[in-house]
Every structure is written in structure tokens, then in C-alpha cells.
Amino acid sequence: MVDVSRRHWESWRQTLFDAGPALCVLVVLAALVIRYGLPDDVNGWTGLVVQTGLGVALLFRRRAALAVTTAVTLGAVAMLLSVYLAPGLLVDAADEGALWVPLATPFAVSGAVLHASRHRLTWVLAAVLTLIATRPWDTSVGVVTAGLLFTAVPVLLGMYAADRQRLIQALTDRAERAEREQHLLARQARAEERVRLAGEMHDVVTHRVSLMVLQAGALRVTAPDERTRDAAEELRAAGCQALEELRDLIGVLRSSAGSPATVASPATAASMVDAGPGGSSDGSVVPLLADLVAESESVGVPVNLVEDGNPLFASPVVARTAYRVVQEALTNVRKHAPGAATRVHVRYGADRVRLTVSNSFPTHPRDTALSASGSGTGLLGLRQRVELVGGTLRARPEPDGGFTLDATLPAYVPTTPMPENSRHGS
């Protein structure tokens, strides 16, 4: 979040830094005009115009510090020459305490040291201005003191400001570097946690489900009646599908922990295309949305399914995620909006899959016990599942009393295949 007040203060401070010195010189010149009146000869007007022009040039001392300091130095040289070649033109030669450098000198030389201290010309110009201001060939305590105040002191102040600016920049860079390192450490910790979670899921869940599948397969072979064999086959198929989905989820966890930008090889992409409807390259079965629609219609929930595009664009992981989104949405409709007309619209694109599940106002009375069942975190878990594959999920109520679930998923999500022995629940 940007600190607007701080940004405005920095803008005003920069404006004052640019305009303040010029205004200071112009105010001094105005005070002199008010005190002594306007010049009555060409020499006086020439000096006033030179001083005013160099004062206005201070507006650019940050953007063109060397150019402004060079102009001020040339003005000082002109004032020095005028004392001997054209007395009274730019300097009153009768005034022994008069400064032979422009009023803009301290601001110009300090700006040059601050913004161009690494340039050799800066120090040459500062030396020339100091020499002219102190006039060592005509020693005078007052002249030397005033000259040092006009040149040497601003140089020291500019050096201090430049060192302070470099120190602040170094501390800022160090803080930003530390913050970036902290973000990298946090990302690494999250990646390691994903890997640990994937390992735990594999070790705990896969083993038990594999045993359940094996036991169901054995029951199907040894069951004495057809009804039991059919139930065992359904149980075995459900267990196999759970293992496939768990494998894909673990692959997503591990690939996200390793490299989110992993690119599939051409062979992998080709095998995905060749998998055909309802299947994937590894033989896993991608669940069909039509089955969910049929299940909902069998319990009295009318659902209109519309699919646009080619489903082959979606990888198995994305297809299963879309399946889970529709499954959760239809479950919520059955629980919270019984009898509501529901529409499922899926659009398959080359780079993304967009699906929308919307329902109207419920037409049947709500079952309180059914509505109160569940943990209440279905949408939260669904959003986390969608974000896990790099998608977005939005849920919003409609003005007519209905509800809309809108999800956008990438068409392809790379996964890290599990070892062969892990696929069998070893």
C-alpha cells in the first residue's frame, strides 16, 4: 500500500529544494532594490540582470548541477575581470568588502557537490569560486571570511548531504535485500511444507485406500451372490478413482513446491491429446460432468449443462478440479436451494477453462437438518483447491435470491508423476 501523505510530502520537499534557493536570491535582490532603489545607469542594470539570471538558473541545480555551477563560475570570472577592465560594471570597485562572486554561488556549489561530487569538474569549479571569493592576492580577514562562508562552507554541507544520501540509500538497499531474502525463505518454507504434506498424504492415505481396494477386489472374486459382487466392484472402482485423484493432487503439491513454471515435454503434451475423452495419458479416468448432472436430476434437481469448446484442452488435473467445483456447487444447491433451476456452463479454451454454476430462487421448502449438515467450509476448501492449480474462484448471491459460482482454471497444469511403487500404495 502506497503512503499517499508521505509521497505528497516528498513531492513538496523536492519542490522547495528546487525553488527555495532561487527564491532566496530573488528576495535578497528585491530587498536591495527596495533599500537602494533601481539602478540609474547601465552598469547597475547589467549587474542586476546577471544576478537575477543566475538566481533563476538555480531552479535547475538538481537536474543540471554542473551546468548551473559552470554558469555561476563564469559569472564570477566576469565579475573579477570587470574590476580590472571595466570598473563598476558588475562590481563596485570602491567597496573593499564587496563580494566578487554571484549571490547564487553557495547554492550552486553545494548542489554540484551533492549531485555531481564524483565529477572532477565539480571540484575545479569549487576551487575557482573559492579563489575568487577569498582573493588571496588582496588579503583581508573580512573578505576571506565572507569568501569561505560563500564557498567552503557550502562545499562541506554538500559533502555531508551527499554522504548522508549514500548512507540512506545503502541502508534502504540492505533493508530491501533483507526483505527479499525473507520472502524467499518463506517461499522455501512453504515449498518444503508442501513436499512434507505430499509425503504424509502418500504414506497415510494411499496405503489404507490401496488395502481397501485390494480387499474389495478379493470380495468381488469370493462373493457368493451377484449383488455383493456388484457392490464390491463399485467400492473397488471408487477406491481406484480416489487413488488417481490423490496421485494428481500430490503431483500438483510437489510441482508447485519445485517449479511453478514447469513446462511439459512435447511427448507429454501429445500423450494428453491422444488420451481421448474421459481418459488421460496414464490411464486414469477423468470424471464426467454429465454424471453429476444425472445424479442431481435423479434426486429432483433440474440441471442444464452447457459445454463449449473442446474438453481435450483441459488436462486431467484441471478436469477433476472443474468436476469438484461443479460437484460442490450442486451439493450446495441440493442443501440450500431445493427445487431451484440450475445451469452449469463450461467453456474450454486453449489456455483456460471457465465454468459458471448458477441457480435460481429455491422453489421447495428447505430441509433444516440437511442444510445444517457439513462443516461450513466447503467454499473455502474449494477456493483453496482452485488456487492450488493456479485458478480463481468467485461466489456471489444474485439479486433474485439465487447464487452464482464462477471459476477460472488454467487449461494445463503440469504434475510430477509418482514412482511406480507409489501408484500401488506401497
Tab-separated table of C-alpha atoms in Angstrom:
chain	number	residue	atom	x	y	z
A	1	MET	CA	0.000	0.000	0.000
A	2	VAL	CA	1.393	3.399	-1.049
A	3	ASP	CA	1.654	6.056	1.667
A	4	VAL	CA	-0.035	8.967	-0.131
A	5	SER	CA	0.755	11.566	2.533
A	6	ARG	CA	4.437	10.649	2.521
A	7	ARG	CA	4.545	10.775	-1.270
A	8	HIS	CA	2.948	14.246	-1.258
A	9	TRP	CA	5.398	15.426	1.411
A	10	GLU	CA	8.347	14.184	-0.627
A	11	SER	CA	6.947	15.978	-3.675
A	12	TRP	CA	6.572	19.245	-1.756
A	13	ARG	CA	10.033	18.845	-0.230
A	14	GLN	CA	11.545	18.335	-3.678
A	15	THR	CA	9.720	21.419	-4.955
A	16	LEU	CA	11.052	23.501	-2.079
A	17	PHE	CA	14.536	22.122	-2.695
A	18	ASP	CA	14.371	23.266	-6.321
A	19	ALA	CA	12.622	26.611	-5.845
A	20	GLY	CA	13.881	27.679	-2.391
A	21	PRO	CA	17.410	28.798	-3.351
A	22	ALA	CA	16.170	30.747	-6.373
A	23	LEU	CA	13.520	32.488	-4.256
A	24	CYS	CA	16.128	33.293	-1.610
A	25	VAL	CA	18.402	35.018	-4.137
A	26	LEU	CA	15.490	36.907	-5.698
A	27	VAL	CA	14.273	38.042	-2.274
A	28	VAL	CA	17.750	39.372	-1.423
A	29	LEU	CA	17.892	41.253	-4.726
A	30	ALA	CA	14.407	42.646	-4.138
A	31	ALA	CA	15.423	43.789	-0.661
A	32	LEU	CA	18.474	45.586	-2.118
A	33	VAL	CA	16.299	47.289	-4.740
A	34	ILE	CA	13.845	48.389	-2.063
A	35	ARG	CA	16.697	49.648	0.116
A	36	TYR	CA	18.730	51.480	-2.534
A	37	GLY	CA	16.250	51.852	-5.380
A	38	LEU	CA	16.544	50.772	-9.011
A	39	PRO	CA	19.886	51.331	-10.764
A	40	ASP	CA	20.280	54.616	-12.600
A	41	ASP	CA	22.991	53.538	-15.059
A	42	VAL	CA	23.891	50.711	-17.433
A	43	ASN	CA	26.446	49.231	-15.058
A	44	GLY	CA	23.905	48.841	-12.263
A	45	TRP	CA	21.306	47.315	-14.599
A	46	THR	CA	23.888	44.899	-16.006
A	47	GLY	CA	24.828	43.646	-12.530
A	48	LEU	CA	21.151	43.280	-11.532
A	49	VAL	CA	20.302	41.332	-14.689
A	50	VAL	CA	23.307	38.969	-14.239
A	51	GLN	CA	22.488	38.328	-10.585
A	52	THR	CA	18.801	37.748	-11.371
A	53	GLY	CA	19.548	35.395	-14.269
A	54	LEU	CA	21.929	33.278	-12.196
A	55	GLY	CA	19.384	33.208	-9.370
A	56	VAL	CA	16.657	31.900	-11.703
A	57	ALA	CA	19.115	29.291	-13.033
A	58	LEU	CA	19.150	27.759	-9.531
A	59	LEU	CA	15.759	26.228	-10.355
A	60	PHE	CA	17.703	23.648	-12.402
A	61	ARG	CA	20.529	22.969	-9.942
A	62	ARG	CA	19.304	19.413	-9.267
A	63	ARG	CA	18.733	18.395	-12.890
A	64	ALA	CA	21.780	20.218	-14.314
A	65	ALA	CA	24.044	20.876	-11.337
A	66	LEU	CA	27.269	21.132	-13.330
A	67	ALA	CA	25.748	23.452	-15.930
A	68	VAL	CA	24.369	25.828	-13.277
A	69	THR	CA	27.678	25.838	-11.345
A	70	THR	CA	29.583	26.461	-14.578
A	71	ALA	CA	27.332	29.453	-15.338
A	72	VAL	CA	27.865	30.824	-11.815
A	73	THR	CA	31.643	30.355	-12.161
A	74	LEU	CA	31.645	32.191	-15.487
A	75	GLY	CA	29.689	34.971	-13.803
A	76	ALA	CA	32.321	35.144	-11.042
A	77	VAL	CA	35.130	35.297	-13.615
A	78	ALA	CA	33.280	38.079	-15.421
A	79	MET	CA	32.944	39.998	-12.150
A	80	LEU	CA	36.668	39.537	-11.475
A	81	LEU	CA	37.614	40.810	-14.928
A	82	SER	CA	35.223	43.737	-14.678
A	83	VAL	CA	37.049	45.019	-11.591
A	84	TYR	CA	40.226	45.488	-13.599
A	85	LEU	CA	38.920	46.025	-17.138
A	86	ALA	CA	35.602	47.817	-16.626
A	87	PRO	CA	35.351	49.120	-13.048
A	88	GLY	CA	31.810	49.473	-11.808
A	89	LEU	CA	30.285	47.271	-14.497
A	90	LEU	CA	29.491	44.264	-12.304
A	91	VAL	CA	31.269	45.073	-9.018
A	92	ASP	CA	31.667	48.303	-7.128
A	93	ALA	CA	35.471	48.523	-7.038
A	94	ALA	CA	35.342	51.214	-4.374
A	95	ASP	CA	33.756	48.808	-1.898
A	96	GLU	CA	36.630	46.787	-0.443
A	97	GLY	CA	34.284	44.299	1.242
A	98	ALA	CA	32.200	43.631	-1.896
A	99	LEU	CA	31.859	40.016	-2.981
A	100	TRP	CA	33.270	39.213	-6.394
A	101	VAL	CA	31.073	36.148	-6.816
A	102	PRO	CA	27.314	35.987	-7.584
A	103	LEU	CA	24.764	35.647	-4.799
A	104	ALA	CA	23.828	32.201	-6.243
A	105	THR	CA	27.337	30.821	-5.510
A	106	PRO	CA	26.671	28.941	-2.203
A	107	PHE	CA	23.553	27.211	-3.550
A	108	ALA	CA	25.164	26.326	-6.877
A	109	VAL	CA	28.369	24.881	-5.420
A	110	SER	CA	26.562	22.882	-2.713
A	111	GLY	CA	24.197	21.459	-5.341
A	112	ALA	CA	27.117	20.451	-7.550
A	113	VAL	CA	28.849	18.633	-4.680
A	114	LEU	CA	25.589	16.919	-3.706
A	115	HIS	CA	24.571	15.747	-7.181
A	116	ALA	CA	27.876	15.527	-9.063
A	117	SER	CA	30.546	15.028	-6.403
A	118	ARG	CA	32.179	12.234	-8.428
A	119	HIS	CA	32.785	14.517	-11.406
A	120	ARG	CA	36.221	16.150	-11.478
A	121	LEU	CA	34.824	19.373	-12.954
A	122	THR	CA	32.819	19.929	-9.756
A	123	TRP	CA	35.933	20.341	-7.660
A	124	VAL	CA	37.643	22.518	-10.294
A	125	LEU	CA	34.676	24.897	-10.300
A	126	ALA	CA	34.534	24.911	-6.485
A	127	ALA	CA	38.256	25.760	-6.327
A	128	VAL	CA	37.887	28.612	-8.834
A	129	LEU	CA	34.922	30.085	-6.932
A	130	THR	CA	36.802	29.815	-3.617
A	131	LEU	CA	39.835	31.509	-5.121
A	132	ILE	CA	37.804	34.413	-6.497
A	133	ALA	CA	35.704	34.770	-3.342
A	134	THR	CA	38.670	34.839	-0.908
A	135	ARG	CA	41.033	36.904	-3.152
A	136	PRO	CA	44.308	35.692	-1.607
A	137	TRP	CA	46.282	38.369	-3.549
A	138	ASP	CA	44.494	41.101	-1.545
A	139	THR	CA	44.485	39.627	1.956
A	140	SER	CA	41.669	40.804	4.170
A	141	VAL	CA	40.132	38.995	7.123
A	142	GLY	CA	36.638	40.118	6.229
A	143	VAL	CA	36.971	39.128	2.567
A	144	VAL	CA	38.491	35.732	3.389
A	145	THR	CA	35.810	35.018	5.987
A	146	ALA	CA	32.970	36.007	3.657
A	147	GLY	CA	34.539	34.071	0.794
A	148	LEU	CA	34.857	30.899	2.852
A	149	LEU	CA	31.272	31.254	4.056
A	150	PHE	CA	30.140	31.591	0.430
A	151	THR	CA	32.159	28.673	-0.949
A	152	ALA	CA	33.961	26.361	1.506
A	153	VAL	CA	31.092	26.003	3.968
A	154	PRO	CA	28.535	25.128	1.242
A	155	VAL	CA	31.016	22.566	-0.126
A	156	LEU	CA	31.256	20.915	3.304
A	157	LEU	CA	27.468	20.926	3.640
A	158	GLY	CA	27.125	19.380	0.187
A	159	MET	CA	29.639	16.673	1.074
A	160	TYR	CA	27.723	15.905	4.270
A	161	ALA	CA	24.394	15.727	2.418
A	162	ALA	CA	25.904	13.501	-0.295
A	163	ASP	CA	27.375	11.088	2.274
A	164	ARG	CA	24.083	11.013	4.169
A	165	GLN	CA	22.190	10.329	0.964
A	166	ARG	CA	24.516	7.468	0.061
A	167	LEU	CA	24.200	6.044	3.574
A	168	ILE	CA	20.409	6.181	3.445
A	169	GLN	CA	20.433	4.534	0.016
A	170	ALA	CA	22.761	1.800	1.272
A	171	LEU	CA	20.526	1.148	4.295
A	172	THR	CA	17.446	1.130	2.072
A	173	ASP	CA	19.045	-1.352	-0.317
A	174	ARG	CA	20.076	-3.536	2.616
A	175	ALA	CA	16.543	-3.471	4.040
A	176	GLU	CA	15.026	-4.332	0.651
A	177	ARG	CA	17.539	-7.139	0.193
A	178	ALA	CA	16.704	-8.492	3.649
A	179	GLU	CA	13.003	-8.320	2.832
A	180	ARG	CA	13.539	-10.187	-0.450
A	181	GLU	CA	15.579	-12.826	1.369
A	182	GLN	CA	12.807	-13.158	3.932
A	183	HIS	CA	10.249	-13.675	1.165
A	184	LEU	CA	12.492	-16.289	-0.435
A	185	LEU	CA	12.904	-18.093	2.885
A	186	ALA	CA	9.149	-18.021	3.423
A	187	ARG	CA	8.579	-19.378	-0.079
A	188	GLN	CA	11.132	-22.107	0.523
A	189	ALA	CA	9.438	-22.982	3.819
A	190	ARG	CA	6.072	-23.225	2.078
A	191	ALA	CA	7.601	-25.404	-0.628
A	192	GLU	CA	9.124	-27.710	1.966
A	193	GLU	CA	5.790	-27.868	3.774
A	194	ARG	CA	4.075	-28.817	0.514
A	195	VAL	CA	6.564	-31.628	-0.013
A	196	ARG	CA	6.109	-32.816	3.561
A	197	LEU	CA	2.323	-32.697	3.186
A	198	ALA	CA	2.512	-34.633	-0.062
A	199	GLY	CA	4.651	-37.282	1.627
A	200	GLU	CA	2.266	-37.559	4.577
A	201	MET	CA	-0.736	-37.882	2.278
A	202	HIS	CA	1.018	-40.590	0.309
A	203	ASP	CA	2.214	-42.536	3.330
A	204	VAL	CA	-1.041	-42.406	5.284
A	205	VAL	CA	-3.912	-42.247	2.806
A	206	THR	CA	-2.584	-44.159	-0.177
A	207	HIS	CA	-1.623	-47.186	1.858
A	208	ARG	CA	-5.020	-47.523	3.516
A	209	VAL	CA	-7.017	-46.908	0.344
A	210	SER	CA	-4.865	-49.432	-1.510
A	211	LEU	CA	-5.659	-52.053	1.126
A	212	MET	CA	-9.349	-51.187	0.796
A	213	VAL	CA	-9.181	-51.600	-2.981
A	214	LEU	CA	-7.429	-54.959	-2.655
A	215	GLN	CA	-9.971	-56.171	-0.114
A	216	ALA	CA	-12.829	-55.048	-2.371
A	217	GLY	CA	-11.247	-56.898	-5.276
A	218	ALA	CA	-10.929	-60.037	-3.192
A	219	LEU	CA	-14.540	-59.732	-2.065
A	220	ARG	CA	-15.675	-59.390	-5.681
A	221	VAL	CA	-13.978	-62.705	-6.509
A	222	THR	CA	-15.156	-64.634	-3.482
A	223	ALA	CA	-18.649	-63.165	-3.009
A	224	PRO	CA	-21.416	-65.804	-3.238
A	225	ASP	CA	-24.071	-63.592	-4.904
A	226	GLU	CA	-24.169	-61.110	-7.769
A	227	ARG	CA	-25.391	-58.175	-5.668
A	228	THR	CA	-22.414	-58.381	-3.335
A	229	ARG	CA	-20.015	-58.675	-6.274
A	230	ASP	CA	-21.504	-55.553	-7.871
A	231	ALA	CA	-21.173	-53.594	-4.620
A	232	ALA	CA	-17.582	-54.772	-4.218
A	233	GLU	CA	-16.808	-53.705	-7.797
A	234	GLU	CA	-18.271	-50.240	-7.151
A	235	LEU	CA	-16.229	-49.962	-3.983
A	236	ARG	CA	-13.074	-51.051	-5.809
A	237	ALA	CA	-13.696	-48.554	-8.656
A	238	ALA	CA	-14.296	-45.730	-6.176
A	239	GLY	CA	-11.071	-46.603	-4.373
A	240	CYS	CA	-9.107	-46.652	-7.638
A	241	GLN	CA	-10.507	-43.263	-8.605
A	242	ALA	CA	-9.601	-41.879	-5.167
A	243	LEU	CA	-6.043	-43.120	-5.626
A	244	GLU	CA	-5.807	-41.477	-9.048
A	245	GLU	CA	-7.097	-38.160	-7.706
A	246	LEU	CA	-4.762	-38.337	-4.732
A	247	ARG	CA	-1.845	-39.013	-7.053
A	248	ASP	CA	-2.686	-35.950	-9.161
A	249	LEU	CA	-3.045	-33.800	-6.045
A	250	ILE	CA	0.323	-34.953	-4.703
A	251	GLY	CA	1.858	-34.239	-8.103
A	252	VAL	CA	0.485	-30.684	-8.019
A	253	LEU	CA	1.833	-30.184	-4.500
A	254	ARG	CA	5.286	-31.363	-5.491
A	255	SER	CA	5.420	-29.443	-8.762
A	256	SER	CA	4.274	-26.248	-7.017
A	257	ALA	CA	6.968	-26.736	-4.402
A	258	GLY	CA	9.611	-27.237	-7.045
A	259	SER	CA	8.987	-25.004	-10.027
A	260	PRO	CA	5.601	-23.386	-10.713
A	261	ALA	CA	6.679	-22.606	-14.240
A	262	THR	CA	7.403	-26.204	-15.225
A	263	VAL	CA	6.751	-26.832	-18.911
A	264	ALA	CA	5.548	-30.169	-20.153
A	265	SER	CA	7.601	-32.005	-22.701
A	266	PRO	CA	6.193	-32.430	-26.202
A	267	ALA	CA	5.739	-36.141	-25.592
A	268	THR	CA	3.670	-35.476	-22.501
A	269	ALA	CA	1.518	-32.931	-24.297
A	270	ALA	CA	0.956	-35.291	-27.181
A	271	SER	CA	0.009	-38.146	-24.919
A	272	MET	CA	-2.527	-35.920	-23.207
A	273	VAL	CA	-4.140	-35.092	-26.519
A	274	ASP	CA	-4.172	-38.754	-27.510
A	275	ALA	CA	-5.803	-39.779	-24.259
A	276	GLY	CA	-9.280	-39.251	-25.646
A	277	PRO	CA	-12.478	-38.205	-23.861
A	278	GLY	CA	-12.726	-39.374	-20.335
A	279	GLY	CA	-9.149	-40.540	-20.136
A	280	SER	CA	-5.589	-39.374	-19.611
A	281	SER	CA	-2.193	-40.464	-20.773
A	282	ASP	CA	-1.590	-42.569	-17.694
A	283	GLY	CA	-4.819	-44.435	-17.998
A	284	SER	CA	-6.659	-42.559	-15.247
A	285	VAL	CA	-10.347	-41.873	-15.781
A	286	VAL	CA	-11.375	-38.227	-15.870
A	287	PRO	CA	-14.822	-37.863	-14.250
A	288	LEU	CA	-17.587	-36.579	-16.495
A	289	LEU	CA	-19.777	-33.621	-15.598
A	290	ALA	CA	-22.725	-35.369	-17.204
A	291	ASP	CA	-22.619	-37.958	-14.413
A	292	LEU	CA	-23.004	-35.205	-11.815
A	293	VAL	CA	-25.915	-33.728	-13.730
A	294	ALA	CA	-27.574	-37.153	-13.898
A	295	GLU	CA	-27.111	-37.679	-10.157
A	296	SER	CA	-28.702	-34.299	-9.370
A	297	GLU	CA	-31.618	-34.869	-11.713
A	298	SER	CA	-32.215	-38.273	-10.158
A	299	VAL	CA	-32.938	-36.580	-6.814
A	300	GLY	CA	-35.177	-33.885	-8.313
A	301	VAL	CA	-32.742	-31.038	-9.010
A	302	PRO	CA	-33.116	-29.856	-12.638
A	303	VAL	CA	-29.735	-29.040	-14.132
A	304	ASN	CA	-28.968	-27.643	-17.573
A	305	LEU	CA	-25.405	-28.490	-18.681
A	306	VAL	CA	-23.799	-26.442	-21.475
A	307	GLU	CA	-20.267	-27.248	-22.663
A	308	ASP	CA	-18.500	-25.051	-25.213
A	309	GLY	CA	-15.156	-25.842	-26.794
A	310	ASN	CA	-13.008	-28.938	-26.819
A	311	PRO	CA	-12.657	-30.749	-23.458
A	312	LEU	CA	-9.297	-32.150	-24.663
A	313	PHE	CA	-7.775	-28.727	-23.971
A	314	ALA	CA	-8.102	-29.397	-20.234
A	315	SER	CA	-5.535	-31.626	-18.544
A	316	PRO	CA	-6.814	-34.376	-16.179
A	317	VAL	CA	-5.968	-32.358	-13.070
A	318	VAL	CA	-7.926	-29.367	-14.357
A	319	ALA	CA	-10.828	-31.607	-15.408
A	320	ARG	CA	-11.006	-33.104	-11.933
A	321	THR	CA	-10.820	-29.668	-10.332
A	322	ALA	CA	-13.683	-28.493	-12.537
A	323	TYR	CA	-15.539	-31.650	-11.568
A	324	ARG	CA	-15.060	-30.822	-7.870
A	325	VAL	CA	-16.276	-27.248	-8.400
A	326	VAL	CA	-19.467	-28.430	-10.071
A	327	GLN	CA	-19.893	-31.197	-7.501
A	328	GLU	CA	-19.658	-28.779	-4.568
A	329	ALA	CA	-21.947	-26.273	-6.289
A	330	LEU	CA	-24.642	-28.888	-6.966
A	331	THR	CA	-24.309	-30.196	-3.421
A	332	ASN	CA	-24.931	-26.681	-2.096
A	333	VAL	CA	-27.929	-26.312	-4.379
A	334	ARG	CA	-29.433	-29.559	-3.073
A	335	LYS	CA	-28.825	-28.461	0.536
A	336	HIS	CA	-29.691	-24.763	0.432
A	337	ALA	CA	-31.864	-24.214	-2.671
A	338	PRO	CA	-34.030	-27.305	-3.231
A	339	GLY	CA	-36.001	-27.230	-6.447
A	340	ALA	CA	-34.034	-24.311	-7.877
A	341	ALA	CA	-33.339	-24.379	-11.598
A	342	THR	CA	-29.588	-24.762	-12.059
A	343	ARG	CA	-27.383	-24.037	-15.050
A	344	VAL	CA	-23.824	-25.308	-15.491
A	345	HIS	CA	-21.877	-23.567	-18.250
A	346	VAL	CA	-18.349	-24.782	-19.073
A	347	ARG	CA	-16.168	-23.068	-21.683
A	348	TYR	CA	-12.995	-24.874	-22.743
A	349	GLY	CA	-10.357	-22.590	-24.236
A	350	ALA	CA	-6.847	-23.121	-25.464
A	351	ASP	CA	-5.339	-21.554	-22.347
A	352	ARG	CA	-8.067	-21.610	-19.724
A	353	VAL	CA	-11.290	-23.258	-18.615
A	354	ARG	CA	-14.144	-21.062	-17.408
A	355	LEU	CA	-17.114	-22.622	-15.631
A	356	THR	CA	-20.168	-20.978	-14.112
A	357	VAL	CA	-22.767	-22.647	-11.914
A	358	SER	CA	-25.829	-20.513	-11.217
A	359	ASN	CA	-29.146	-21.364	-9.596
A	360	SER	CA	-32.415	-19.513	-9.195
A	361	PHE	CA	-34.503	-18.942	-6.096
A	362	PRO	CA	-35.447	-22.224	-4.312
A	363	THR	CA	-38.976	-23.433	-5.036
A	364	HIS	CA	-39.200	-26.189	-2.393
A	365	PRO	CA	-39.028	-25.859	1.390
A	366	ARG	CA	-35.543	-26.241	2.788
A	367	ASP	CA	-34.627	-29.300	4.856
A	368	THR	CA	-33.216	-27.771	8.063
A	369	ALA	CA	-31.324	-30.885	9.104
A	370	LEU	CA	-29.735	-31.209	5.653
A	371	SER	CA	-28.825	-27.520	5.483
A	372	ALA	CA	-27.176	-27.633	8.895
A	373	SER	CA	-25.028	-30.634	7.989
A	374	GLY	CA	-21.439	-30.212	6.930
A	375	SER	CA	-18.516	-28.184	8.267
A	376	GLY	CA	-19.487	-24.880	6.621
A	377	THR	CA	-16.088	-24.573	4.940
A	378	GLY	CA	-16.977	-26.115	1.575
A	379	LEU	CA	-16.429	-22.931	-0.438
A	380	LEU	CA	-13.216	-22.167	1.419
A	381	GLY	CA	-11.799	-25.603	0.683
A	382	LEU	CA	-12.977	-25.316	-2.917
A	383	ARG	CA	-11.251	-21.956	-3.323
A	384	GLN	CA	-8.041	-23.418	-1.936
A	385	ARG	CA	-8.283	-26.331	-4.355
A	386	VAL	CA	-8.814	-23.964	-7.295
A	387	GLU	CA	-5.927	-21.722	-6.235
A	388	LEU	CA	-3.724	-24.780	-5.865
A	389	VAL	CA	-3.833	-25.273	-9.641
A	390	GLY	CA	-3.414	-21.542	-10.337
A	391	GLY	CA	-7.080	-20.637	-10.817
A	392	THR	CA	-9.536	-18.180	-9.279
A	393	LEU	CA	-12.954	-18.701	-7.725
A	394	ARG	CA	-15.714	-16.183	-7.072
A	395	ALA	CA	-19.014	-16.825	-5.289
A	396	ARG	CA	-21.776	-14.250	-5.079
A	397	PRO	CA	-25.512	-14.099	-4.300
A	398	GLU	CA	-27.812	-12.778	-7.017
A	399	PRO	CA	-30.498	-10.060	-6.579
A	400	ASP	CA	-33.274	-12.572	-7.410
A	401	GLY	CA	-32.280	-14.798	-4.474
A	402	GLY	CA	-30.135	-17.177	-6.476
A	403	PHE	CA	-26.428	-17.859	-6.255
A	404	THR	CA	-23.545	-17.974	-8.754
A	405	LEU	CA	-20.226	-19.770	-8.566
A	406	ASP	CA	-17.663	-18.628	-11.131
A	407	ALA	CA	-14.282	-20.369	-11.543
A	408	THR	CA	-11.425	-19.776	-13.981
A	409	LEU	CA	-8.794	-22.500	-14.341
A	410	PRO	CA	-5.666	-22.843	-16.476
A	411	ALA	CA	-6.157	-25.362	-19.242
A	412	TYR	CA	-2.981	-27.244	-18.407
A	413	VAL	CA	-1.334	-27.864	-15.051
A	414	PRO	CA	1.915	-29.885	-15.059
A	415	THR	CA	2.269	-32.573	-12.414
A	416	THR	CA	5.185	-34.598	-11.147
A	417	PRO	CA	4.481	-38.296	-11.717
A	418	MET	CA	4.778	-40.572	-8.729
A	419	PRO	CA	7.040	-43.618	-8.732
A	420	GLU	CA	5.516	-46.864	-9.901
A	421	ASN	CA	5.616	-48.436	-6.474
A	422	SER	CA	3.792	-45.408	-5.045
A	423	ARG	CA	0.935	-45.836	-7.512
A	424	HIS	CA	0.079	-49.193	-5.994
A	425	GLY	CA	0.002	-47.890	-2.467
A	426	SER	CA	3.262	-49.395	-1.325
